[in-house]
PDB file of C-alpha atoms and ligand atoms in Angstrom:
ATOM      1  CA  ARG A   1     -12.107 193.719 245.895  1.00 93.00           C
ATOM      2  CA  ASN A   2     -15.012 193.835 243.779  1.00 95.00           C
ATOM      3  CA  PHE A   3     -16.400 189.678 243.348  1.00 97.00           C
ATOM      4  CA  VAL A   4     -19.328 190.610 240.956  1.00 97.00           C
ATOM      5  CA  ASP A   5     -18.535 192.975 238.384  1.00 97.00           C
ATOM      6  CA  ILE A   6     -21.280 193.855 235.638  1.00 96.00           C
ATOM      7  CA  SER A   7     -20.263 196.408 233.018  1.00 95.00           C
ATOM      8  CA  ASP A   8     -22.143 198.303 230.017  1.00 95.00           C
ATOM      9  CA  VAL A   9     -23.857 195.615 229.898  1.00 94.00           C
ATOM     10  CA  THR A  10     -26.951 195.724 227.519  1.00 93.00           C
ATOM     11  CA  LEU A  11     -29.481 192.546 226.305  1.00 92.00           C
ATOM     12  CA  SER A  12     -32.132 192.600 224.103  1.00 91.00           C
ATOM     13  CA  TYR A  13     -34.195 189.525 224.047  1.00 91.00           C
ATOM     14  CA  GLY A  14     -34.808 188.100 220.247  1.00 85.00           C
ATOM     15  CA  GLY A  15     -31.633 190.359 219.228  1.00 69.00           C
ATOM     16  CA  GLU A  16     -30.405 193.157 218.872  1.00 66.00           C
ATOM     17  CA  GLY A  17     -33.014 196.176 217.653  1.00 66.00           C
ATOM     18  CA  GLY A  18     -36.026 194.790 216.750  1.00 69.00           C
ATOM     19  CA  GLY A  19     -36.085 193.002 220.133  1.00 84.00           C
ATOM     20  CA  VAL A  20     -37.359 193.387 223.916  1.00 87.00           C
ATOM     21  CA  LEU A  21     -35.177 196.110 225.236  1.00 88.00           C
ATOM     22  CA  ALA A  22     -34.651 194.128 228.777  1.00 90.00           C
ATOM     23  CA  VAL A  23     -31.689 195.558 229.989  1.00 92.00           C
ATOM     24  CA  GLU A  24     -29.203 198.368 229.060  1.00 91.00           C
ATOM     25  CA  ASP A  25     -26.180 199.992 229.676  1.00 92.00           C
ATOM     26  CA  LEU A  26     -26.472 198.077 233.418  1.00 93.00           C
ATOM     27  CA  THR A  27     -23.352 198.943 235.408  1.00 94.00           C
ATOM     28  CA  MET A  28     -22.918 197.356 239.046  1.00 95.00           C
ATOM     29  CA  SER A  29     -20.448 195.785 241.549  1.00 96.00           C
ATOM     30  CA  VAL A  30     -20.458 193.254 244.326  1.00 96.00           C
ATOM     31  CA  ARG A  31     -17.790 192.718 246.686  1.00 96.00           C
ATOM     32  CA  GLU A  32     -16.338 190.010 248.073  1.00 96.00           C
ATOM     33  CA  GLY A  33     -18.229 188.400 250.679  1.00 96.00           C
ATOM     34  CA  GLU A  34     -21.277 190.838 250.836  1.00 96.00           C
ATOM     35  CA  PHE A  35     -25.007 190.439 250.657  1.00 96.00           C
ATOM     36  CA  ALA A  36     -26.429 191.994 247.865  1.00 96.00           C
ATOM     37  CA  ALA A  37     -30.223 192.541 247.198  1.00 96.00           C
ATOM     38  CA  VAL A  38     -31.400 193.897 243.815  1.00 96.00           C
ATOM     39  CA  VAL A  39     -34.684 195.509 244.336  1.00 94.00           C
ATOM     40  CA  GLY A  40     -37.112 197.167 240.758  1.00 91.00           C
ATOM     41  CA  PRO A  41     -40.732 196.937 239.926  1.00 88.00           C
ATOM     42  CA  SER A  42     -42.316 193.594 237.777  1.00 87.00           C
ATOM     43  CA  GLY A  43     -40.276 193.731 234.445  1.00 88.00           C
ATOM     44  CA  CYS A  44     -37.462 195.538 235.433  1.00 90.00           C
ATOM     45  CA  GLY A  45     -35.354 192.826 234.415  1.00 90.00           C
ATOM     46  CA  LYS A  46     -34.492 191.467 237.625  1.00 91.00           C
ATOM     47  CA  SER A  47     -34.557 187.897 236.416  1.00 92.00           C
ATOM     48  CA  THR A  48     -32.847 189.069 232.852  1.00 93.00           C
ATOM     49  CA  LEU A  49     -29.755 190.040 235.341  1.00 93.00           C
ATOM     50  CA  MET A  50     -30.046 186.451 237.267  1.00 94.00           C
ATOM     51  CA  LYS A  51     -29.503 185.182 233.751  1.00 94.00           C
ATOM     52  CA  LEU A  52     -26.815 186.764 232.991  1.00 96.00           C
ATOM     53  CA  THR A  53     -25.049 186.296 235.921  1.00 96.00           C
ATOM     54  CA  THR A  54     -25.584 182.784 235.891  1.00 94.00           C
ATOM     55  CA  GLY A  55     -24.428 182.716 232.310  1.00 94.00           C
ATOM     56  CA  LEU A  56     -27.681 181.216 230.801  1.00 93.00           C
ATOM     57  CA  VAL A  57     -28.009 184.150 228.333  1.00 94.00           C
ATOM     58  CA  VAL A  58     -25.505 186.348 226.783  1.00 94.00           C
ATOM     59  CA  PRO A  59     -25.245 190.321 226.602  1.00 94.00           C
ATOM     60  CA  GLN A  60     -24.824 191.695 222.842  1.00 93.00           C
ATOM     61  CA  LYS A  61     -22.728 194.370 224.954  1.00 94.00           C
ATOM     62  CA  GLY A  62     -20.596 194.763 227.947  1.00 96.00           C
ATOM     63  CA  ARG A  63     -18.489 192.370 230.405  1.00 96.00           C
ATOM     64  CA  ILE A  64     -20.076 190.759 232.826  1.00 97.00           C
ATOM     65  CA  THR A  65     -17.062 188.446 235.269  1.00 97.00           C
ATOM     66  CA  VAL A  66     -17.304 186.446 238.798  1.00 97.00           C
ATOM     67  CA  ASP A  67     -14.196 186.200 240.792  1.00 96.00           C
ATOM     68  CA  GLY A  68     -12.025 187.559 237.435  1.00 95.00           C
ATOM     69  CA  ASN A  69     -13.513 184.941 235.240  1.00 95.00           C
ATOM     70  CA  ARG A  70     -15.352 186.297 232.537  1.00 96.00           C
ATOM     71  CA  VAL A  71     -19.030 184.759 231.965  1.00 95.00           C
ATOM     72  CA  LYS A  72     -19.471 183.139 229.009  1.00 92.00           C
ATOM     73  CA  GLY A  73     -21.530 180.186 230.258  1.00 89.00           C
ATOM     74  CA  PRO A  74     -22.793 178.702 233.916  1.00 88.00           C
ATOM     75  CA  LEU A  75     -19.900 178.640 236.241  1.00 90.00           C
ATOM     76  CA  ASP A  76     -18.992 175.676 238.742  1.00 90.00           C
ATOM     77  CA  ILE A  77     -18.612 178.505 241.150  1.00 93.00           C
ATOM     78  CA  VAL A  78     -21.537 179.966 240.823  1.00 94.00           C
ATOM     79  CA  GLY A  79     -24.893 178.648 242.774  1.00 93.00           C
ATOM     80  CA  MET A  80     -28.425 179.643 242.326  1.00 93.00           C
ATOM     81  CA  ALA A  81     -31.760 178.902 243.304  1.00 92.00           C
ATOM     82  CA  PHE A  82     -34.796 180.435 242.244  1.00 90.00           C
ATOM     83  CA  GLN A  83     -38.419 180.904 243.516  1.00 88.00           C
ATOM     84  CA  ASN A  84     -39.625 177.168 242.250  1.00 88.00           C
ATOM     85  CA  PRO A  85     -37.511 175.048 244.220  1.00 89.00           C
ATOM     86  CA  SER A  86     -37.788 172.126 241.360  1.00 90.00           C
ATOM     87  CA  LEU A  87     -36.681 169.714 243.860  1.00 96.00           C
ATOM     88  CA  LEU A  88     -36.563 166.026 241.756  1.00 96.00           C
ATOM     89  CA  PRO A  89     -39.611 164.765 242.602  1.00 96.00           C
ATOM     90  CA  TRP A  90     -38.113 160.720 242.355  1.00 96.00           C
ATOM     91  CA  ARG A  91     -34.602 161.575 244.336  1.00 97.00           C
ATOM     92  CA  ARG A  92     -34.528 162.015 248.156  1.00 97.00           C
ATOM     93  CA  THR A  93     -34.015 165.002 249.802  1.00 98.00           C
ATOM     94  CA  LEU A  94     -30.141 163.948 250.410  1.00 97.00           C
ATOM     95  CA  GLN A  95     -30.063 162.577 246.517  1.00 96.00           C
ATOM     96  CA  ASN A  96     -31.722 166.175 245.566  1.00 97.00           C
ATOM     97  CA  ILE A  97     -28.956 168.175 247.480  1.00 96.00           C
ATOM     98  CA  MET A  98     -26.297 166.146 246.562  1.00 96.00           C
ATOM     99  CA  LEU A  99     -27.294 166.636 242.630  1.00 94.00           C
ATOM    100  CA  PRO A 100     -24.121 169.433 241.861  1.00 92.00           C
ATOM    101  CA  LEU A 101     -21.645 167.468 243.420  1.00 92.00           C
ATOM    102  CA  GLU A 102     -22.535 164.744 240.129  1.00 91.00           C
ATOM    103  CA  ILE A 103     -21.876 167.814 237.672  1.00 87.00           C
ATOM    104  CA  VAL A 104     -19.192 169.832 239.178  1.00 84.00           C
ATOM    105  CA  SER A 105     -15.425 169.037 239.018  1.00 78.00           C
ATOM    106  CA  PRO A 106     -13.538 167.985 240.995  1.00 83.00           C
ATOM    107  CA  HIS A 107     -15.999 166.947 243.557  1.00 86.00           C
ATOM    108  CA  ALA A 108     -17.619 164.241 240.278  1.00 84.00           C
ATOM    109  CA  GLU A 109     -14.224 162.221 240.951  1.00 86.00           C
ATOM    110  CA  ARG A 110     -13.740 162.341 244.200  1.00 86.00           C
ATOM    111  CA  LEU A 111     -17.747 161.658 245.019  1.00 86.00           C
ATOM    112  CA  ARG A 112     -17.364 158.209 242.556  1.00 86.00           C
ATOM    113  CA  LYS A 113     -14.036 157.601 245.245  1.00 89.00           C
ATOM    114  CA  ASN A 114     -15.000 158.939 248.881  1.00 89.00           C
ATOM    115  CA  LYS A 115     -19.028 159.015 248.964  1.00 89.00           C
ATOM    116  CA  ALA A 116     -19.080 158.644 252.649  1.00 91.00           C
ATOM    117  CA  GLU A 117     -17.585 162.358 252.874  1.00 91.00           C
ATOM    118  CA  TYR A 118     -20.142 163.855 250.863  1.00 92.00           C
ATOM    119  CA  VAL A 119     -22.933 161.914 252.655  1.00 94.00           C
ATOM    120  CA  ALA A 120     -21.827 163.562 256.011  1.00 94.00           C
ATOM    121  CA  ARG A 121     -21.531 167.127 254.418  1.00 93.00           C
ATOM    122  CA  ALA A 122     -24.643 167.167 252.680  1.00 95.00           C
ATOM    123  CA  GLU A 123     -26.100 165.594 256.298  1.00 96.00           C
ATOM    124  CA  ALA A 124     -24.401 168.519 257.734  1.00 93.00           C
ATOM    125  CA  MET A 125     -25.377 171.044 255.482  1.00 92.00           C
ATOM    126  CA  LEU A 126     -29.377 169.652 256.353  1.00 95.00           C
ATOM    127  CA  GLU A 127     -29.024 170.400 259.763  1.00 93.00           C
ATOM    128  CA  LEU A 128     -27.457 173.794 259.522  1.00 90.00           C
ATOM    129  CA  VAL A 129     -30.820 174.651 257.851  1.00 90.00           C
ATOM    130  CA  GLY A 130     -33.146 173.177 260.397  1.00 91.00           C
ATOM    131  CA  LEU A 131     -33.955 170.272 258.254  1.00 94.00           C
ATOM    132  CA  GLY A 132     -32.008 167.120 260.180  1.00 94.00           C
ATOM    133  CA  GLY A 133     -33.073 163.769 259.765  1.00 94.00           C
ATOM    134  CA  PHE A 134     -34.915 164.783 256.515  1.00 97.00           C
ATOM    135  CA  GLY A 135     -32.605 163.601 254.224  1.00 96.00           C
ATOM    136  CA  PRO A 136     -34.572 160.598 253.412  1.00 97.00           C
ATOM    137  CA  ARG A 137     -37.774 162.191 252.797  1.00 97.00           C
ATOM    138  CA  TYR A 138     -38.962 162.689 249.322  1.00 97.00           C
ATOM    139  CA  PRO A 139     -39.555 166.470 248.225  1.00 96.00           C
ATOM    140  CA  TRP A 140     -43.394 165.934 247.818  1.00 95.00           C
ATOM    141  CA  GLN A 141     -43.077 165.157 251.879  1.00 96.00           C
ATOM    142  CA  LEU A 142     -41.559 168.534 252.482  1.00 96.00           C
ATOM    143  CA  SER A 143     -43.798 171.572 253.784  1.00 92.00           C
ATOM    144  CA  GLY A 144     -43.032 174.252 250.784  1.00 91.00           C
ATOM    145  CA  GLY A 145     -40.637 176.296 253.209  1.00 91.00           C
ATOM    146  CA  MET A 146     -38.836 173.046 254.087  1.00 94.00           C
ATOM    147  CA  GLN A 147     -37.967 172.455 250.075  1.00 95.00           C
ATOM    148  CA  GLN A 148     -37.016 175.986 250.344  1.00 93.00           C
ATOM    149  CA  ARG A 149     -34.224 174.823 252.610  1.00 92.00           C
ATOM    150  CA  ALA A 150     -33.288 171.829 250.843  1.00 95.00           C
ATOM    151  CA  ASN A 151     -33.279 174.220 247.341  1.00 94.00           C
ATOM    152  CA  LEU A 152     -30.584 176.640 249.305  1.00 93.00           C
ATOM    153  CA  CYS A 153     -28.399 173.387 250.255  1.00 94.00           C
ATOM    154  CA  ARG A 154     -28.365 172.713 247.054  1.00 95.00           C
ATOM    155  CA  ALA A 155     -27.589 175.861 245.910  1.00 93.00           C
ATOM    156  CA  LEU A 156     -24.020 175.841 248.083  1.00 94.00           C
ATOM    157  CA  ILE A 157     -23.503 172.354 248.784  1.00 94.00           C
ATOM    158  CA  HIS A 158     -20.304 172.657 246.085  1.00 92.00           C
ATOM    159  CA  GLU A 159     -19.505 175.960 248.172  1.00 92.00           C
ATOM    160  CA  PRO A 160     -19.754 178.304 244.983  1.00 94.00           C
ATOM    161  CA  GLY A 161     -18.241 181.778 245.485  1.00 96.00           C
ATOM    162  CA  LEU A 162     -21.488 183.139 244.767  1.00 97.00           C
ATOM    163  CA  LEU A 163     -24.974 182.580 245.609  1.00 97.00           C
ATOM    164  CA  MET A 164     -27.568 183.708 242.895  1.00 96.00           C
ATOM    165  CA  LEU A 165     -31.446 183.755 244.537  1.00 96.00           C
ATOM    166  CA  ASP A 166     -33.711 184.952 242.316  1.00 94.00           C
ATOM    167  CA  GLU A 167     -36.972 185.810 244.432  1.00 92.00           C
ATOM    168  CA  PRO A 168     -36.455 182.627 246.768  1.00 91.00           C
ATOM    169  CA  PHE A 169     -39.148 183.502 249.424  1.00 91.00           C
ATOM    170  CA  GLY A 170     -41.620 184.684 247.090  1.00 85.00           C
ATOM    171  CA  ALA A 171     -43.750 181.724 246.837  1.00 84.00           C
ATOM    172  CA  LEU A 172     -43.706 181.240 250.786  1.00 87.00           C
ATOM    173  CA  ASP A 173     -46.271 182.437 253.766  1.00 88.00           C
ATOM    174  CA  ALA A 174     -44.929 185.241 255.433  1.00 89.00           C
ATOM    175  CA  PHE A 175     -44.000 183.305 258.562  1.00 88.00           C
ATOM    176  CA  THR A 176     -41.931 181.043 256.678  1.00 88.00           C
ATOM    177  CA  ARG A 177     -40.521 183.642 254.466  1.00 90.00           C
ATOM    178  CA  GLU A 178     -39.053 185.440 257.101  1.00 90.00           C
ATOM    179  CA  GLU A 179     -37.768 182.382 259.004  1.00 88.00           C
ATOM    180  CA  LEU A 180     -36.240 181.705 255.755  1.00 90.00           C
ATOM    181  CA  TRP A 181     -34.402 185.326 256.276  1.00 92.00           C
ATOM    182  CA  GLY A 182     -33.192 183.824 259.586  1.00 90.00           C
ATOM    183  CA  VAL A 183     -31.577 181.083 257.793  1.00 91.00           C
ATOM    184  CA  ILE A 184     -29.999 182.161 254.797  1.00 93.00           C
ATOM    185  CA  ARG A 185     -28.786 185.334 256.753  1.00 93.00           C
ATOM    186  CA  ASP A 186     -26.806 182.417 258.851  1.00 91.00           C
ATOM    187  CA  LEU A 187     -25.654 180.480 256.038  1.00 92.00           C
ATOM    188  CA  HIS A 188     -24.247 183.978 255.157  1.00 94.00           C
ATOM    189  CA  GLN A 189     -22.080 184.681 258.097  1.00 92.00           C
ATOM    190  CA  LYS A 190     -21.232 181.329 258.722  1.00 90.00           C
ATOM    191  CA  LYS A 191     -19.620 180.434 255.028  1.00 88.00           C
ATOM    192  CA  LYS A 192     -18.449 183.745 253.874  1.00 89.00           C
ATOM    193  CA  PHE A 193     -19.718 183.279 250.158  1.00 95.00           C
ATOM    194  CA  THR A 194     -20.820 186.363 248.249  1.00 97.00           C
ATOM    195  CA  VAL A 195     -24.714 186.507 247.776  1.00 97.00           C
ATOM    196  CA  VAL A 196     -26.956 188.480 244.706  1.00 97.00           C
ATOM    197  CA  LEU A 197     -30.336 188.224 245.858  1.00 97.00           C
ATOM    198  CA  VAL A 198     -33.267 189.548 243.461  1.00 95.00           C
ATOM    199  CA  THR A 199     -36.597 190.644 245.228  1.00 94.00           C
ATOM    200  CA  HIS A 200     -39.721 193.259 244.674  1.00 89.00           C
ATOM    201  CA  ASP A 201     -39.634 192.682 248.095  1.00 90.00           C
ATOM    202  CA  LEU A 202     -37.925 195.514 249.409  1.00 90.00           C
ATOM    203  CA  ARG A 203     -38.561 195.274 253.212  1.00 89.00           C
ATOM    204  CA  GLU A 204     -36.687 191.677 251.972  1.00 92.00           C
ATOM    205  CA  ALA A 205     -33.699 193.517 250.964  1.00 93.00           C
ATOM    206  CA  VAL A 206     -33.256 196.313 253.830  1.00 91.00           C
ATOM    207  CA  TYR A 207     -33.281 193.577 256.240  1.00 91.00           C
ATOM    208  CA  LEU A 208     -31.139 191.108 254.880  1.00 94.00           C
ATOM    209  CA  ALA A 209     -28.589 193.208 252.475  1.00 94.00           C
ATOM    210  CA  ASP A 210     -25.891 194.983 252.578  1.00 93.00           C
ATOM    211  CA  ARG A 211     -25.937 196.906 249.876  1.00 94.00           C
ATOM    212  CA  VAL A 212     -28.985 197.524 247.611  1.00 94.00           C
ATOM    213  CA  PHE A 213     -29.236 198.438 244.226  1.00 94.00           C
ATOM    214  CA  VAL A 214     -32.801 199.638 242.570  1.00 92.00           C
ATOM    215  CA  MET A 215     -33.277 199.204 239.316  1.00 90.00           C
ATOM    216  CA  SER A 216     -36.074 201.334 237.007  1.00 88.00           C
ATOM    217  CA  ALA A 217     -37.689 199.844 234.128  1.00 82.00           C
ATOM    218  CA  ARG A 218     -37.998 199.951 230.433  1.00 74.00           C
ATOM    219  CA  PRO A 219     -34.616 199.575 229.789  1.00 73.00           C
ATOM    220  CA  GLY A 220     -33.404 198.085 232.933  1.00 76.00           C
ATOM    221  CA  LYS A 221     -30.686 200.091 234.201  1.00 77.00           C
ATOM    222  CA  VAL A 222     -29.909 200.389 237.885  1.00 83.00           C
ATOM    223  CA  VAL A 223     -30.592 204.158 239.202  1.00 76.00           C
ATOM    224  CA  LEU A 224     -29.727 203.957 242.950  1.00 81.00           C
ATOM    225  CA  GLU A 225     -27.107 202.590 244.911  1.00 83.00           C
ATOM    226  CA  ARG A 226     -27.262 202.760 248.825  1.00 86.00           C
ATOM    227  CA  LYS A 227     -25.084 200.902 251.584  1.00 88.00           C
ATOM    228  CA  ILE A 228     -26.778 199.190 254.417  1.00 86.00           C
ATOM    229  CA  ASP A 229     -25.124 199.845 257.627  1.00 80.00           C
ATOM    230  CA  PHE A 230     -27.483 200.655 260.783  1.00 73.00           C
ATOM    231  CA  GLU A 231     -27.585 197.601 263.226  1.00 72.00           C
ATOM    232  CA  ARG A 232     -30.196 195.231 262.633  1.00 68.00           C
ATOM    233  CA  PRO A 233     -32.634 193.327 265.013  1.00 60.00           C
ATOM    234  CA  ARG A 234     -31.460 189.237 264.614  1.00 55.00           C
ATOM    235  CA  PRO A 235     -33.988 187.164 264.415  1.00 49.00           C
TER     236      PRO A 235
HETATM  237  P1  LIG B 301     -38.114 191.159 236.188  1.00 92.37           P
HETATM  238  O1  LIG B 301     -37.528 189.887 236.180  1.00 92.37           O
HETATM  239  O2  LIG B 301     -37.490 192.234 236.604  1.00 92.37           O
HETATM  240  O3  LIG B 301     -39.970 191.159 236.224  1.00 92.37           O
HETATM  241  P2  LIG B 301     -37.589 190.316 233.228  1.00 92.37           P
HETATM  242  O4  LIG B 301     -35.965 189.985 233.326  1.00 92.37           O
HETATM  243  O5  LIG B 301     -38.309 188.875 233.961  1.00 92.37           O
HETATM  244  O6  LIG B 301     -38.078 191.219 234.936  1.00 92.37           O
HETATM  245  O7  LIG B 301     -38.530 191.090 232.475  1.00 92.37           O
HETATM  246  C1  LIG B 301     -37.812 191.812 231.643  1.00 92.37           C
HETATM  247  C2  LIG B 301     -38.588 192.369 230.384  1.00 92.37           C
HETATM  248  O8  LIG B 301     -38.158 191.661 229.376  1.00 92.37           O
HETATM  249  C3  LIG B 301     -39.682 192.043 230.544  1.00 92.37           C
HETATM  250  O9  LIG B 301     -40.035 193.538 229.959  1.00 92.37           O
HETATM  251  C4  LIG B 301     -39.601 191.020 230.004  1.00 92.37           C
HETATM  252  O10 LIG B 301     -41.147 190.527 229.134  1.00 92.37           O
HETATM  253  C5  LIG B 301     -39.006 191.005 228.775  1.00 92.37           C
HETATM  254  N1  LIG B 301     -38.378 189.393 229.222  1.00 92.37           N
HETATM  255  C6  LIG B 301     -38.204 188.670 229.950  1.00 92.37           C
HETATM  256  N2  LIG B 301     -37.533 187.363 229.437  1.00 92.37           N
HETATM  257  C7  LIG B 301     -38.133 187.036 227.968  1.00 92.37           C
HETATM  258  C8  LIG B 301     -38.272 186.363 226.957  1.00 92.37           C
HETATM  259  N3  LIG B 301     -37.658 185.342 227.253  1.00 92.37           N
HETATM  260  N4  LIG B 301     -38.123 186.905 225.547  1.00 92.37           N
HETATM  261  C9  LIG B 301     -38.851 188.012 225.792  1.00 92.37           C
HETATM  262  N5  LIG B 301     -38.979 188.647 226.081  1.00 92.37           N
HETATM  263  C10 LIG B 301     -38.253 188.644 228.013  1.00 92.37           C
HETATM  264  P1  LIG B 302     -40.664 187.049 237.042  1.00 92.37           P
HETATM  265  O1  LIG B 302     -41.467 188.289 237.119  1.00 92.37           O
HETATM  266  O2  LIG B 302     -39.912 186.229 238.059  1.00 92.37           O
HETATM  267  O3  LIG B 302     -39.136 187.010 236.294  1.00 92.37           O
HETATM  268  P2  LIG B 302     -42.575 186.714 234.629  1.00 92.37           P
HETATM  269  O4  LIG B 302     -44.009 186.081 234.986  1.00 92.37           O
HETATM  270  O5  LIG B 302     -42.068 187.824 234.344  1.00 92.37           O
HETATM  271  O6  LIG B 302     -41.237 186.174 236.322  1.00 92.37           O
HETATM  272  O7  LIG B 302     -41.022 185.339 233.876  1.00 92.37           O
HETATM  273  C1  LIG B 302     -41.514 184.311 233.876  1.00 92.37           C
HETATM  274  C2  LIG B 302     -40.789 184.051 232.318  1.00 92.37           C
HETATM  275  O8  LIG B 302     -41.530 184.140 231.573  1.00 92.37           O
HETATM  276  C3  LIG B 302     -38.927 184.449 232.653  1.00 92.37           C
HETATM  277  O9  LIG B 302     -37.936 183.105 232.546  1.00 92.37           O
HETATM  278  C4  LIG B 302     -39.063 185.664 231.775  1.00 92.37           C
HETATM  279  O10 LIG B 302     -37.637 185.280 231.396  1.00 92.37           O
HETATM  280  C5  LIG B 302     -40.204 184.216 230.808  1.00 92.37           C
HETATM  281  N1  LIG B 302     -40.684 185.682 230.099  1.00 92.37           N
HETATM  282  C6  LIG B 302     -41.332 186.952 230.779  1.00 92.37           C
HETATM  283  N2  LIG B 302     -41.628 187.760 229.390  1.00 92.37           N
HETATM  284  C7  LIG B 302     -41.296 187.276 228.894  1.00 92.37           C
HETATM  285  C8  LIG B 302     -41.721 187.493 227.347  1.00 92.37           C
HETATM  286  N3  LIG B 302     -42.497 188.837 226.866  1.00 92.37           N
HETATM  287  N4  LIG B 302     -41.917 186.615 226.258  1.00 92.37           N
HETATM  288  C9  LIG B 302     -41.210 185.163 226.586  1.00 92.37           C
HETATM  289  N5  LIG B 302     -40.751 184.488 227.382  1.00 92.37           N
HETATM  290  C10 LIG B 302     -40.576 185.965 228.997  1.00 92.37           C
END
């Protein structure tokens, strides 16, 4: 079963015709539970694909569905994390990762009635990514790698069916990056959500993903798709 379906999507910034043609006739599908990676050179439209799938921009042509729902704006079943964790500096880590619960229904109503249950869930989530006990710290008291771990918790706390990742490890040093590869792979195996990871790092893509899509630039489209089915070493 396909979880993400992108079919013949064209997006031009600044309107059809005169603007910048970022992606043209882009078609790709990701199966339920799959870890997909999209790679390509800078400017090929990876971030645009991310914005389209999360409903932040709307295509001029084509259709995008997630779990059968037409994407016309942000969907509650989609979690996202970007290169910059952008945690709110005035909120403690625990309050930061609980943010989606305050916004996404049906959690928002339940959170008001049963806060303790959700605090426990958030603490368990921090534990899972190796941040047990760090909930009371402010984001600026965490290292870059720890902030990105918290960022992943925030993207997953409302248990979305789809996790969209845009260069989430790009700003980290090589050692921390590979540590985080282990974290995301463990999360994916435990929680069984679908992932689309956008990256310019082919090594990262092949290491993490079950399926890799390669995009070409100007205009962006998928030129190659490969299922990765060889054994990979565990981190
Ligand atoms: P990537 O993430 O692969 O680097 P992007 O999706 O950011 O690629 O960009 C694809 C193309 O669209 C590039 O040519 C870029 O300059 C252009 N572009 C991206 N965002 C905008 C925007 N808001 N307005 C105009 N052009 C844009
Ligand atoms: P990335 O390669 O990670 O997409 P960029 O530096 O290409 O990073 O883009 C950063 C942001 O600037 C993106 O949100 C993108 O949409 C926007 N952007 C990129 N190119 C343009 C452009 N030509 N005009 C306006 N905005 C742009």
